[in-house]
Each structure stands twice: as C-alpha cells, then as structure tokens.
Coordinates of C-alpha atoms and ligand atoms in Angstrom, one line a residue:
M1 CA 104.7 131.9 104.4
W2 CA 102.2 129.8 102.5
K3 CA 98.8 131.0 101.8
H4 CA 95.8 129.0 100.9
E5 CA 94.5 130.8 97.1
G6 CA 91.1 130.4 98.1
N7 CA 88.6 127.8 97.4
S8 CA 86.2 127.8 94.5
A9 CA 83.1 127.2 96.7
M10 CA 83.8 128.6 99.5
S11 CA 82.4 131.7 100.5
A12 CA 82.9 133.2 104.3
D13 CA 79.8 132.1 105.4
D14 CA 80.0 128.4 104.7
W15 CA 84.0 126.9 105.1
W16 CA 82.6 124.3 106.9
R17 CA 80.9 123.0 104.5
Y18 CA 82.7 123.1 102.0
G19 CA 86.0 122.9 103.6
T20 CA 87.9 120.5 104.7
V21 CA 88.8 119.9 109.1
Y22 CA 91.9 118.2 110.3
Q23 CA 92.0 117.3 113.4
I24 CA 95.5 117.1 115.5
Y25 CA 96.1 115.0 119.1
P26 CA 98.0 118.2 120.5
R27 CA 99.5 115.5 122.6
S28 CA 101.3 114.1 119.7
F29 CA 101.8 116.2 116.8
Q30 CA 105.1 119.0 117.5
D31 CA 106.8 119.0 120.8
S32 CA 108.0 122.2 121.1
N33 CA 109.9 122.4 124.4
G34 CA 111.7 118.8 125.0
D35 CA 109.4 117.1 127.5
G36 CA 108.1 115.1 124.7
I37 CA 104.6 116.1 125.2
G38 CA 102.8 118.1 121.4
D39 CA 101.9 121.6 122.7
L40 CA 100.8 124.8 121.3
P41 CA 103.3 126.3 120.1
G42 CA 104.9 122.8 118.3
I43 CA 101.4 123.1 116.2
A44 CA 102.0 126.4 115.6
R45 CA 105.4 125.8 114.2
R46 CA 104.1 122.9 112.1
L47 CA 100.5 125.3 110.4
D48 CA 102.9 125.4 107.0
Y49 CA 103.2 122.1 107.1
L50 CA 99.0 121.9 106.9
V51 CA 98.3 124.8 104.3
T52 CA 101.1 123.2 102.0
L53 CA 98.6 120.0 102.8
G54 CA 95.8 121.7 102.0
V55 CA 93.1 121.8 105.2
D56 CA 91.0 124.4 105.9
A57 CA 90.6 123.9 109.8
L58 CA 91.8 122.7 112.5
W59 CA 90.1 121.1 115.1
I60 CA 92.8 120.4 118.3
S61 CA 91.5 118.1 120.4
P62 CA 91.2 118.8 124.4
I63 CA 95.0 121.2 125.7
Y64 CA 92.4 122.6 128.9
P65 CA 93.9 122.3 132.3
S66 CA 93.9 118.9 133.3
P67 CA 94.7 116.2 135.4
M68 CA 94.6 113.6 132.6
A69 CA 93.4 110.5 133.3
D70 CA 91.6 111.1 130.3
F71 CA 94.6 112.9 128.3
G72 CA 93.3 116.3 128.4
Y73 CA 89.3 115.0 128.8
D74 CA 88.8 115.9 132.2
I75 CA 89.2 119.3 132.6
S76 CA 90.0 120.7 136.1
D77 CA 89.2 124.7 134.3
Y78 CA 87.8 125.0 130.9
C79 CA 89.0 128.5 130.8
D80 CA 92.8 127.9 130.1
I81 CA 95.4 125.9 128.7
D82 CA 97.4 123.3 130.2
W83 CA 100.7 124.5 131.1
R84 CA 102.1 121.1 129.5
F85 CA 100.5 122.5 126.2
G86 CA 101.3 126.0 126.9
S87 CA 100.4 130.0 127.8
L88 CA 96.7 131.7 126.8
A89 CA 99.6 133.8 125.4
D90 CA 100.6 130.8 123.3
F91 CA 96.5 129.8 122.4
D92 CA 96.3 133.2 121.5
A93 CA 99.2 133.4 118.7
L94 CA 98.1 130.4 117.4
V95 CA 95.2 132.1 116.7
A96 CA 96.5 135.2 114.9
D97 CA 99.1 132.4 113.5
A98 CA 96.4 130.5 111.7
K99 CA 93.9 133.3 110.7
S100 CA 97.2 134.8 109.0
R101 CA 97.8 131.4 106.9
G102 CA 93.4 131.3 105.7
L103 CA 92.7 128.6 108.3
K104 CA 90.0 128.1 111.1
L105 CA 91.1 127.0 114.6
I106 CA 88.5 124.7 116.2
L107 CA 88.3 123.4 120.4
D108 CA 87.3 120.9 121.4
F109 CA 84.2 121.0 123.5
V110 CA 83.5 118.5 126.4
P111 CA 80.6 119.3 127.9
N112 CA 79.6 116.2 129.8
H113 CA 81.5 116.0 132.1
T114 CA 84.3 117.9 134.4
S115 CA 87.1 116.3 136.0
D116 CA 86.8 115.9 139.4
R117 CA 89.0 118.0 140.6
H118 CA 87.5 120.8 138.7
P119 CA 86.2 123.4 141.4
W120 CA 82.5 123.2 141.0
F121 CA 82.6 119.2 141.4
I122 CA 85.0 120.3 144.4
E123 CA 81.8 122.5 146.2
S124 CA 79.3 120.2 144.8
R125 CA 80.5 117.5 146.6
S126 CA 81.8 119.0 149.9
A127 CA 78.5 118.8 151.0
R128 CA 74.7 117.5 150.0
G129 CA 73.3 121.4 150.8
S130 CA 76.5 122.8 148.9
A131 CA 75.2 125.9 146.4
K132 CA 77.0 123.4 143.2
R133 CA 75.3 120.1 144.5
D134 CA 72.6 119.4 141.7
W135 CA 75.2 120.3 138.7
Y136 CA 76.1 117.0 139.1
L137 CA 74.4 113.7 139.1
W138 CA 74.1 112.9 142.6
R139 CA 71.8 109.3 143.8
D140 CA 71.1 108.0 147.4
P141 CA 72.0 104.7 147.1
A142 CA 69.9 102.0 146.2
P143 CA 67.1 100.5 148.8
G144 CA 69.8 97.4 149.8
G145 CA 72.7 99.5 149.3
G146 CA 74.7 100.0 145.8
P147 CA 74.4 102.3 143.1
P148 CA 71.2 104.1 142.4
N149 CA 70.8 101.6 138.9
N150 CA 72.5 99.6 136.6
W151 CA 73.8 102.0 134.4
L152 CA 77.9 101.6 133.2
G153 CA 80.7 103.9 133.1
N154 CA 82.3 103.5 128.6
F155 CA 85.6 102.4 130.8
G156 CA 84.8 99.7 132.9
G157 CA 82.8 99.4 135.8
P158 CA 79.6 101.0 136.7
A159 CA 78.7 104.3 136.0
W160 CA 78.2 105.5 140.0
T161 CA 81.3 106.6 142.8
F162 CA 80.4 106.4 146.6
D163 CA 81.1 110.0 148.0
E164 CA 82.0 108.4 151.6
A165 CA 81.8 111.6 153.4
T166 CA 78.2 112.6 151.2
G167 CA 77.0 109.0 151.6
Q168 CA 75.4 109.3 148.2
Y169 CA 76.6 108.2 145.0
Y170 CA 77.5 110.5 141.6
G171 CA 77.1 109.4 138.0
H172 CA 80.5 109.2 135.5
S173 CA 79.7 107.6 131.7
F174 CA 83.3 107.4 131.8
L175 CA 85.9 107.6 134.6
P176 CA 85.4 108.4 138.1
E177 CA 87.3 111.5 138.0
Q178 CA 84.7 112.5 135.2
P179 CA 82.0 113.5 136.7
D180 CA 78.7 114.1 134.9
L181 CA 77.5 117.4 134.2
N182 CA 73.5 118.5 135.5
W183 CA 72.4 119.6 132.3
R184 CA 68.5 119.7 133.6
N185 CA 70.2 122.3 135.9
P186 CA 70.0 125.9 133.9
E187 CA 72.5 126.9 135.7
V188 CA 74.9 124.7 134.4
R189 CA 74.4 125.6 130.7
A190 CA 74.2 128.6 131.7
A191 CA 77.7 128.6 132.7
M192 CA 78.1 126.3 130.1
Y193 CA 77.2 128.6 126.9
E194 CA 79.7 131.1 129.2
V195 CA 82.7 129.5 128.5
L196 CA 81.0 128.6 125.0
R197 CA 82.0 133.2 125.0
F198 CA 85.2 132.6 125.6
W199 CA 86.2 131.2 123.1
L200 CA 84.1 132.4 120.7
R201 CA 86.0 135.8 121.6
R202 CA 89.3 135.1 121.8
G203 CA 88.7 134.7 118.1
V204 CA 88.4 130.5 117.7
D205 CA 86.1 129.7 115.0
G206 CA 83.9 126.7 116.5
F207 CA 84.3 123.9 118.6
R208 CA 83.5 120.0 118.4
V209 CA 81.4 118.7 121.1
D210 CA 82.6 115.6 123.1
V211 CA 79.8 112.9 122.8
L212 CA 77.6 115.6 122.6
Y213 CA 74.7 112.7 122.9
H214 CA 75.5 112.3 126.3
L215 CA 74.1 115.0 128.1
L216 CA 71.4 114.0 129.7
K217 CA 70.1 111.3 131.4
D218 CA 66.9 109.6 132.6
E219 CA 65.1 112.2 134.8
T220 CA 63.8 109.0 137.0
F221 CA 66.9 107.7 135.8
R222 CA 65.3 103.7 135.3
D223 CA 67.9 101.0 134.4
N224 CA 69.2 100.4 131.1
P225 CA 67.7 96.7 129.2
P226 CA 70.5 94.3 127.9
N227 CA 71.5 94.2 125.4
P228 CA 70.5 90.7 123.3
A229 CA 73.2 91.3 120.7
F230 CA 75.8 91.9 123.7
V231 CA 79.2 89.0 123.1
A232 CA 80.5 88.1 126.0
G233 CA 84.2 89.0 126.4
G234 CA 83.5 92.2 124.3
D235 CA 83.5 95.4 125.8
P236 CA 81.4 95.7 128.6
S237 CA 79.7 98.8 128.5
H238 CA 78.1 97.4 125.4
S239 CA 76.1 94.8 127.8
L240 CA 73.1 97.4 128.5
L241 CA 71.5 99.4 125.8
P242 CA 72.0 102.7 126.5
L243 CA 68.5 103.7 125.8
Y244 CA 68.4 106.2 129.5
T245 CA 71.3 107.0 129.1
T246 CA 72.2 109.1 125.9
D247 CA 70.5 110.9 122.9
L248 CA 67.1 111.5 124.9
P249 CA 64.9 113.9 124.4
G250 CA 65.0 117.0 125.4
M251 CA 68.9 117.1 123.6
Q252 CA 67.5 119.2 120.4
Q253 CA 66.4 122.2 122.8
V254 CA 70.1 121.9 124.2
V255 CA 72.2 121.4 120.9
R256 CA 69.0 124.8 119.6
E257 CA 70.5 126.4 122.5
M258 CA 74.7 125.9 121.6
R259 CA 73.4 126.5 118.2
G260 CA 72.0 130.3 119.5
V261 CA 75.4 131.3 121.6
V262 CA 78.0 130.4 118.5
D263 CA 76.0 132.4 116.4
E264 CA 76.1 134.7 118.8
F265 CA 79.5 135.0 117.2
S266 CA 78.8 134.8 113.5
D267 CA 78.6 137.6 111.2
G268 CA 79.3 138.4 107.0
E269 CA 82.7 137.6 108.2
S270 CA 83.1 134.0 109.5
A271 CA 80.5 131.6 110.7
R272 CA 81.0 129.6 113.6
V273 CA 80.8 125.8 113.9
L274 CA 79.2 123.5 116.0
I275 CA 80.8 119.6 115.1
G276 CA 79.0 116.8 117.2
E277 CA 81.0 114.1 118.0
L278 CA 78.0 111.6 117.7
Y279 CA 77.9 107.8 117.9
L280 CA 74.0 106.7 116.9
P281 CA 72.3 105.4 114.4
L282 CA 70.8 107.1 110.7
Q283 CA 68.2 108.3 111.2
R284 CA 69.0 109.9 114.9
L285 CA 72.3 111.3 113.9
M286 CA 69.9 113.1 111.7
A287 CA 68.1 115.1 114.8
Y288 CA 70.4 116.4 115.2
Y289 CA 70.7 119.0 111.9
G290 CA 68.0 120.6 114.1
A291 CA 64.7 121.3 112.9
T292 CA 64.0 123.7 110.1
K293 CA 63.8 127.8 111.0
S294 CA 63.6 129.9 108.2
G295 CA 64.6 128.2 105.6
L296 CA 67.5 127.4 108.3
L297 CA 68.6 124.2 110.4
H298 CA 69.5 125.3 113.7
G299 CA 70.9 122.1 115.2
V300 CA 74.9 121.4 114.6
Q301 CA 76.6 122.3 111.6
L302 CA 77.9 119.3 110.8
P303 CA 76.7 115.9 113.2
F304 CA 79.9 113.9 112.8
N305 CA 78.8 110.4 110.4
F306 CA 81.2 108.1 111.8
Q307 CA 79.7 105.2 109.6
L308 CA 83.4 104.4 107.4
I309 CA 84.3 104.6 110.6
S310 CA 83.1 101.1 111.5
A311 CA 82.7 99.9 108.6
D312 CA 83.0 96.2 106.4
W313 CA 85.2 97.4 103.6
Q314 CA 83.5 96.9 101.1
A315 CA 82.6 98.6 98.0
A316 CA 78.7 97.4 98.3
V317 CA 78.8 98.1 102.2
I318 CA 80.5 100.9 101.6
D319 CA 78.2 102.0 99.0
R320 CA 74.6 101.7 100.9
I321 CA 76.4 103.6 103.4
V322 CA 76.4 106.5 101.0
R323 CA 73.0 106.7 99.2
D324 CA 71.4 105.4 102.4
Y325 CA 73.0 108.7 103.5
E326 CA 72.2 110.7 100.9
A327 CA 68.8 110.1 100.9
A328 CA 68.4 110.5 105.0
L329 CA 69.8 113.8 104.6
P330 CA 67.3 116.5 105.2
P331 CA 66.6 119.7 102.7
G332 CA 70.1 121.4 103.7
A333 CA 71.8 119.8 105.4
A334 CA 75.4 119.8 104.6
P335 CA 77.3 116.3 104.3
N336 CA 80.3 114.8 106.1
W337 CA 82.7 111.8 106.4
V338 CA 85.4 110.9 108.7
L339 CA 88.4 108.1 107.9
G340 CA 89.1 108.2 110.9
N341 CA 90.0 109.5 114.8
H342 CA 92.0 109.4 118.2
D343 CA 89.2 106.7 119.3
K344 CA 89.9 104.4 116.7
P345 CA 92.5 102.1 115.2
R346 CA 94.1 103.4 112.2
I347 CA 92.5 103.7 108.9
A348 CA 96.4 102.1 107.5
S349 CA 95.9 98.8 109.8
R350 CA 92.2 98.3 109.2
V351 CA 92.5 98.3 105.2
G352 CA 96.3 97.8 104.9
P353 CA 98.7 100.5 102.6
A354 CA 97.4 99.7 99.3
G355 CA 93.3 100.4 100.9
A356 CA 93.8 103.5 102.3
R357 CA 95.5 104.9 99.8
V358 CA 91.4 104.0 98.0
A359 CA 90.1 105.3 101.4
A360 CA 92.0 108.8 101.0
M361 CA 90.1 109.3 97.5
L362 CA 86.8 108.1 98.9
L363 CA 87.2 110.1 102.2
L364 CA 88.5 113.1 99.8
T365 CA 85.7 112.3 96.5
L366 CA 82.5 112.0 98.3
R367 CA 79.7 115.1 98.9
G368 CA 81.0 116.9 102.3
T369 CA 83.1 118.0 104.6
P370 CA 85.7 115.3 105.0
T371 CA 87.7 115.0 108.5
L372 CA 91.8 114.0 108.4
Y373 CA 92.9 112.4 111.2
Y374 CA 96.5 114.1 112.3
G375 CA 99.2 111.3 110.2
D376 CA 96.5 108.9 108.0
E377 CA 98.1 111.6 105.0
L378 CA 101.3 109.7 105.9
G379 CA 99.5 106.6 105.6
M380 CA 100.4 105.5 109.9
T381 CA 99.4 102.7 111.0
D382 CA 98.9 102.3 115.1
V383 CA 101.2 101.8 117.3
P384 CA 101.8 98.5 119.2
V385 CA 102.3 99.5 122.7
A386 CA 104.2 97.2 125.4
P387 CA 101.7 96.1 128.7
D388 CA 104.1 97.4 131.4
Q389 CA 103.8 101.5 128.6
V390 CA 100.2 101.7 128.1
Q391 CA 98.7 105.5 129.0
D392 CA 95.3 105.4 128.0
P393 CA 92.4 104.1 130.9
L394 CA 91.0 102.2 128.5
E395 CA 93.1 100.0 128.2
R396 CA 94.7 100.0 131.6
N397 CA 90.9 99.4 132.3
L398 CA 90.6 96.6 130.0
P399 CA 93.0 95.1 129.1
G400 CA 93.9 92.9 126.6
K401 CA 90.4 93.7 124.7
G402 CA 92.1 95.3 121.7
L403 CA 90.2 98.8 122.9
G404 CA 92.8 100.7 124.0
R405 CA 94.0 104.3 121.7
D406 CA 97.0 104.2 123.0
P407 CA 98.2 102.7 119.1
Q408 CA 96.4 105.4 117.3
R409 CA 97.7 108.1 119.0
S410 CA 101.9 107.6 117.8
P411 CA 103.4 110.7 117.4
M412 CA 104.0 112.5 114.4
P413 CA 106.6 111.6 112.2
W414 CA 108.3 114.9 111.1
G415 CA 111.7 113.5 109.1
D416 CA 113.9 110.3 109.5
G417 CA 116.3 111.7 112.0
A418 CA 116.1 111.3 115.7
N419 CA 112.5 111.1 117.7
A420 CA 111.6 111.5 114.2
G421 CA 112.1 116.0 115.0
F422 CA 108.8 115.5 117.3
T423 CA 111.1 115.7 120.1
D424 CA 114.1 116.4 121.1
G425 CA 113.3 114.2 124.9
K426 CA 111.5 110.9 125.0
P427 CA 108.1 111.5 122.9
W428 CA 105.1 109.6 125.6
L429 CA 104.5 106.8 123.5
P430 CA 106.5 105.1 120.4
L431 CA 107.1 106.3 117.7
M432 CA 106.3 104.2 114.0
A433 CA 108.5 101.2 113.5
E434 CA 108.0 102.3 109.7
R435 CA 109.1 106.1 110.4
A436 CA 112.6 105.8 108.2
T437 CA 110.3 106.2 105.4
C438 CA 107.1 106.9 106.3
N439 CA 107.2 110.8 107.4
V440 CA 106.6 113.8 106.3
A441 CA 110.1 114.9 105.3
S442 CA 111.0 112.0 102.5
E443 CA 107.1 111.5 101.9
A444 CA 107.4 115.6 101.1
C445 CA 110.6 114.5 98.0
D446 CA 108.6 111.5 96.7
P447 CA 106.0 112.2 94.3
R448 CA 104.7 108.9 94.6
S449 CA 104.1 108.6 98.2
M450 CA 100.7 108.8 100.3
L451 CA 101.0 112.3 101.3
A452 CA 101.6 113.3 97.0
L453 CA 98.5 111.6 97.0
Y454 CA 96.8 113.7 99.5
R455 CA 98.1 116.8 98.7
H456 CA 96.9 116.4 94.9
L457 CA 93.4 115.6 96.2
L458 CA 93.3 118.0 98.2
A459 CA 94.2 120.5 95.6
L460 CA 92.0 119.9 93.0
R461 CA 89.1 119.0 95.8
R462 CA 89.8 123.2 96.6
R463 CA 89.5 123.6 92.6
D464 CA 87.5 121.3 91.3
A465 CA 83.8 123.0 90.9
A466 CA 82.6 119.8 90.9
L467 CA 84.4 117.3 93.2
N468 CA 84.2 120.8 96.2
S469 CA 80.5 121.0 95.3
G470 CA 78.6 119.1 93.4
S471 CA 75.9 116.7 93.6
Y472 CA 76.0 113.1 94.4
E473 CA 75.6 110.8 92.3
A474 CA 75.5 106.5 92.4
L475 CA 76.9 104.7 89.6
T476 CA 77.2 100.9 88.8
G477 CA 79.8 100.1 89.1
G478 CA 80.0 96.0 89.1
A479 CA 81.6 93.8 91.6
N480 CA 84.7 95.1 94.9
V481 CA 83.7 98.3 92.2
L482 CA 82.1 101.7 94.1
A483 CA 81.1 104.1 90.8
Y484 CA 79.7 107.6 91.4
A485 CA 79.7 111.2 89.9
R486 CA 79.8 114.3 91.2
T487 CA 78.3 117.0 89.2
H488 CA 78.4 120.7 89.3
G489 CA 76.7 122.5 86.0
A490 CA 78.5 121.5 83.3
Q491 CA 81.5 119.8 85.7
R492 CA 81.3 115.7 85.7
V493 CA 83.6 114.3 87.3
V494 CA 83.7 110.6 87.6
V495 CA 85.1 108.1 90.6
L496 CA 85.9 104.1 89.9
L497 CA 87.6 102.8 93.2
N498 CA 88.8 99.4 93.0
F499 CA 87.8 97.1 96.8
G500 CA 89.5 94.4 95.3
D501 CA 92.8 91.8 94.3
D502 CA 91.6 92.2 91.0
D503 CA 92.3 94.9 88.1
V504 CA 89.0 94.7 86.1
P505 CA 88.0 96.3 82.5
I506 CA 86.1 100.2 82.7
A507 CA 82.2 100.0 80.9
Q508 CA 82.9 102.2 78.4
T509 CA 79.3 103.7 79.7
L510 CA 80.6 104.1 82.7
L511 CA 83.4 106.6 81.5
P512 CA 83.1 110.7 80.1
P513 CA 84.1 111.0 77.0
D514 CA 87.2 111.8 76.4
A515 CA 88.4 110.5 80.0
V516 CA 91.6 112.1 81.3
V517 CA 92.4 110.5 84.7
L518 CA 92.5 113.3 87.6
A519 CA 93.5 111.5 90.4
S520 CA 95.0 108.3 90.6
T521 CA 95.5 106.4 93.9
G522 CA 99.6 105.8 92.3
M523 CA 99.6 108.7 91.5
D524 CA 101.4 107.4 88.3
R525 CA 98.7 107.7 85.5
N526 CA 97.6 111.6 86.7
G527 CA 96.6 113.4 83.4
S528 CA 97.1 111.1 80.9
P529 CA 93.8 109.8 78.5
I530 CA 92.0 106.4 80.5
G531 CA 92.9 104.9 76.9
A532 CA 91.1 102.7 74.4
S533 CA 90.8 99.5 76.5
P534 CA 90.7 101.1 80.0
T535 CA 91.5 99.2 82.5
L536 CA 91.6 100.2 87.0
R537 CA 93.8 97.6 88.4
A538 CA 93.9 96.0 91.6
H539 CA 93.4 98.0 94.8
E540 CA 93.1 101.6 92.2
G541 CA 91.1 104.5 92.6
L542 CA 90.7 106.9 89.6
V543 CA 89.1 110.5 89.5
L544 CA 88.1 111.0 85.5
A545 CA 86.9 113.6 84.2
T546 CA 86.6 114.8 80.3
A547 CA 89.8 116.1 79.2
A548 CA 88.3 119.2 77.5
A549 CA 86.7 120.4 80.4
T550 CA 89.5 119.7 82.1
G551 CA 91.3 123.0 80.8
Ligands
GLC601 C1 85.0 111.5 123.6 C2 86.2 111.4 123.2 C3 87.0 110.5 123.7 C4 86.9 110.2 125.7 C5 85.7 111.0 125.5 C6 85.2 110.6 127.6 O1 84.9 110.3 122.8 O2 86.0 111.5 122.2 O3 89.3 110.5 123.6 O4 88.2 109.1 126.0 O5 84.9 111.3 124.8 O6 84.9 112.9 127.1
CA602 CA1 106.1 119.6 125.6

C-alpha cells in the first residue's frame, strides 16, 4: 500500500490550503461489477493510483440515491448511497481506505434542489396545506394565467412547472425533476444542516457545495431583466440577467451557518472544508470567503475560482487574471484554481495537447489549491457522443448548441485492454478513441507522458516550499510568455510559460542565478542547467531555481 510521505507545509488544520483536490465523476471512474457504470468499490480499487499521482483529497460527484435525471444531481435521499454506486458499507470502507492512505474525502452537497421523487417534495406537492408545502417554491399562476414570472431554468424552458392537482407552479433552477428548496424556510435549513452532520459523523473531510449562489431567490419574485449581451442562438438561459435568482442578499448568512456546521466537526485532528461552486464575477466571488471573525474568515474556505475555465488562452489574458485575483483576495483567504470539471469542455480540447501541458504547469505552480478533473492528468480530450446516444439532459433539451456535457464525462482509460479496464460490460458513455495510447498503464511507462508530467509537478509542489506555500510575484515575460516567481524564505522558483508558436530567448533578468530546470513540460530537461543562451521552446513551460538551492 502506498502512503503519502507528507507535504512540506501541510498541517492537519490547513491541508485544504496547500493540498491538491482531485475530482472523481463516479459514473466514469472505475466499474467493479460489469454494469458499465463506475461505483464506490471501483474507486476504492484505484486509491493507490491517486496516492502515486500525488493528490491530497478526492471530491466525488453525487453518489446518493437518485432517479438520475441529472446523473445524481437530483437526489431522492440525502443520507444513503445509490444502489448503482454501492452501499453505505461500501462508503464506510472507502472512507477508511482513503484515511489509511492519508487521502481526504470530500462529498458533493446539493442544497439548492432535491429530486421530484424526494419524500419531502412528494409531501410538499400532496396538498396546498401540506406541512412541507413551504419547503419548496410554490406560487400561483400569473394573473392572466401562465408561470408566475419570467425566470428561466438552466437546462432550457421556464423555471416553473404547473402542478395540476394543487393548481400552483413550483420553481426549479434546473430540470422540472429538480424542484428548488426554499432556503428562506428555517426548517429546510435545519434539515439540510443535519444532512451535513450525517456525513461529517461518517468521517468525510468536507463538501463541494453545488450551485451555492443559487440558494436564495428574490422574496417578491420579481422578473429578471433582459441581458443586453445575449447573442441569439446561444444558451437561452443567458437571455436574462440572474439578478433575482442568484447571489442574493442573505447568502452570506447562509454561508456562515453552513460553515458553523462543518466547524462543529473540525478539531485538532483535521479541519473540515467547504468548497463553493460559484460562477460569479471576481468581487462577488470574494464575498463568499465571508467576514472576518477573531482574525479568521468565516465563509467557505475555497470559493471555486473558475476563471481559467473560461479564459481566452493567451499569456497576457491569464497574466491579468492572476494579478487581479491575487489583488482581490481578502487577507488570509486561500486562493484556488480550476482547469476543468464535469460541466465544461476538457482543457486538452480547448487548448490542444501542447497547450494542455503548459496549462498543467500553470495550475500546479500558481499560488493556491488546485482542483484536477479526473483524466486531465492523462491528457484526455472531449469524446464525441452520437446524437442518438446522448445522455446529458442539457444536450437533450438544447441539442446542437455545444452545451452537452457527455464528452467530458467519458470513462477513465486505465489500460489498453478491452474497454480500457474501465468495465467488463458496456460503458455508459463511449470510451476515448485514442485509448490505446492515452491510458494510465501506457503513460505510467513513458517518462515523457502527460501523466509523468503531472506526477512530477505534483511531487515538486509537495516537496518545494516555494511552490507549495510561497508568495506570488508577477514578472514581465514578454509577448506570449507568462512569467512569475514563487518565494518562500530563501527559496525562490521562477515559472516561464510560453503560450506562443515560436521559440523565444529567455531574458537573463528573469533567470534565478545559476538556474537549473526543476520541471519542463516536455519532461526532457529536468535537472539540466539552463545554460548560457537559454531558450523557451514553443509551447514550453519551465520551472527554474538556483542550482544550489535545489540540493
Ligand atoms: C451544478 C453541477 C451540474 C448540475 C447542476 C444542477 O452546476 O455541477 O452538473 O447539473 O449543478 O445540480
Ligand atoms: Ca458498476
């Protein structure tokens, strides 16, 4: 069994500040029983892979009982495991297995909506006078008939569905099968905080909180204004500005309460963490770190910073993003960075194979907690899905707009055998065509593979205090070159990332004295002195330090 040797700066309290998070989309990671769907025993079987990779925490997308209208983001019981993924016993075993390897386990908490099959909603919908009526958003039709206001669902169509039996509409930010809970109701809050406690008692180390910014809606249900920037033919949910449906006043109080619940379980042994899913402009994002109380921030420890996911892939653009983000962070806040997730096209498809290596070096050398999406460490690309094979409800509802999320959810290729070692059955989504070369077993044998690069960078980040917890200093790299330094005490590393198609000379002023390459994206210069006339090759990234300082 493999176990972490520890992290240079990491203590029990702040593993989330200096560690690395790895997102597992459980349907697609490892199947253990031949039904073509990944499961908990499958994940357990691959823990050693994750230790060898060098990550610190796993975030697993939802594994609770679900009708799977939105593949687990429609939950019918918050306190159990879906039979497809296993059982509570499998879960407990996974927690124990992860802990024994020094890995943290983070669950997905989906507070905004339940499934329409959840007993709470069934009761709520049963009668206008039901005790749980106010647990969801029930409204009368508009005066002339039709939905109560103009709000739109994120997966197409109105955010309202009419319930014939009781003559009212219920609200849903996503599918009609995902009715929104009413977070203004104190009973709802109390029930949901009990859900957090249920899993915290079972030993989880924290939660990624799904669409955190959606929880509260306008108390008087005003219409959202039109979005002047909307381009016809785009995602129709973007035709309105979400003024009255997201990031409402009162959210900071909710966040403080949630944090209070996880803090009940944080002890000297280990801190429990909240990671917020927040697609918000920079200044609004910062608010979710919370206010300072006795010198500490009391919001979510890691409000997801998704800027790299949508950025134009140019050195100058990224440089600006990083500088602005660093400048906007409140004192004591932990920065974080994300390149991809189960909702967005994969980085290797966005920026190409060489660009994806530079992106990996960026993610793993910036200041802040990186979150890796499973398979990105292999250079996985989006896998096209034939129209009649589409699984994602977003693509089914709004076909052909390029919104579908199946391509980035393709099963993990573990080897070059049948079904890439993912399943003995028929995989629920098609495997990557390139799986003969893009798979764990092959890449593990190739010292220059993407996997080798990820392992090397993760090990370096773990070992090197400057990379792990050093300060960030923007440098001027020149056109197409992003340059920065990370410094911790006497230790300083310089990162140079060439986003361009041309080789460029490296200015002597950028180089640490007596510079040696700690990591090169090509994995062909590690340990070499940079030399007298140093060059950064096209689409190359380098981590440099002074030879003497590297031991
Ligand atoms: C989040 C999830 C996404 C899901 C949606 C509704 O954005 O990441 O996959 O469809 O919430 O729960
Ligand atoms: Ca299975």
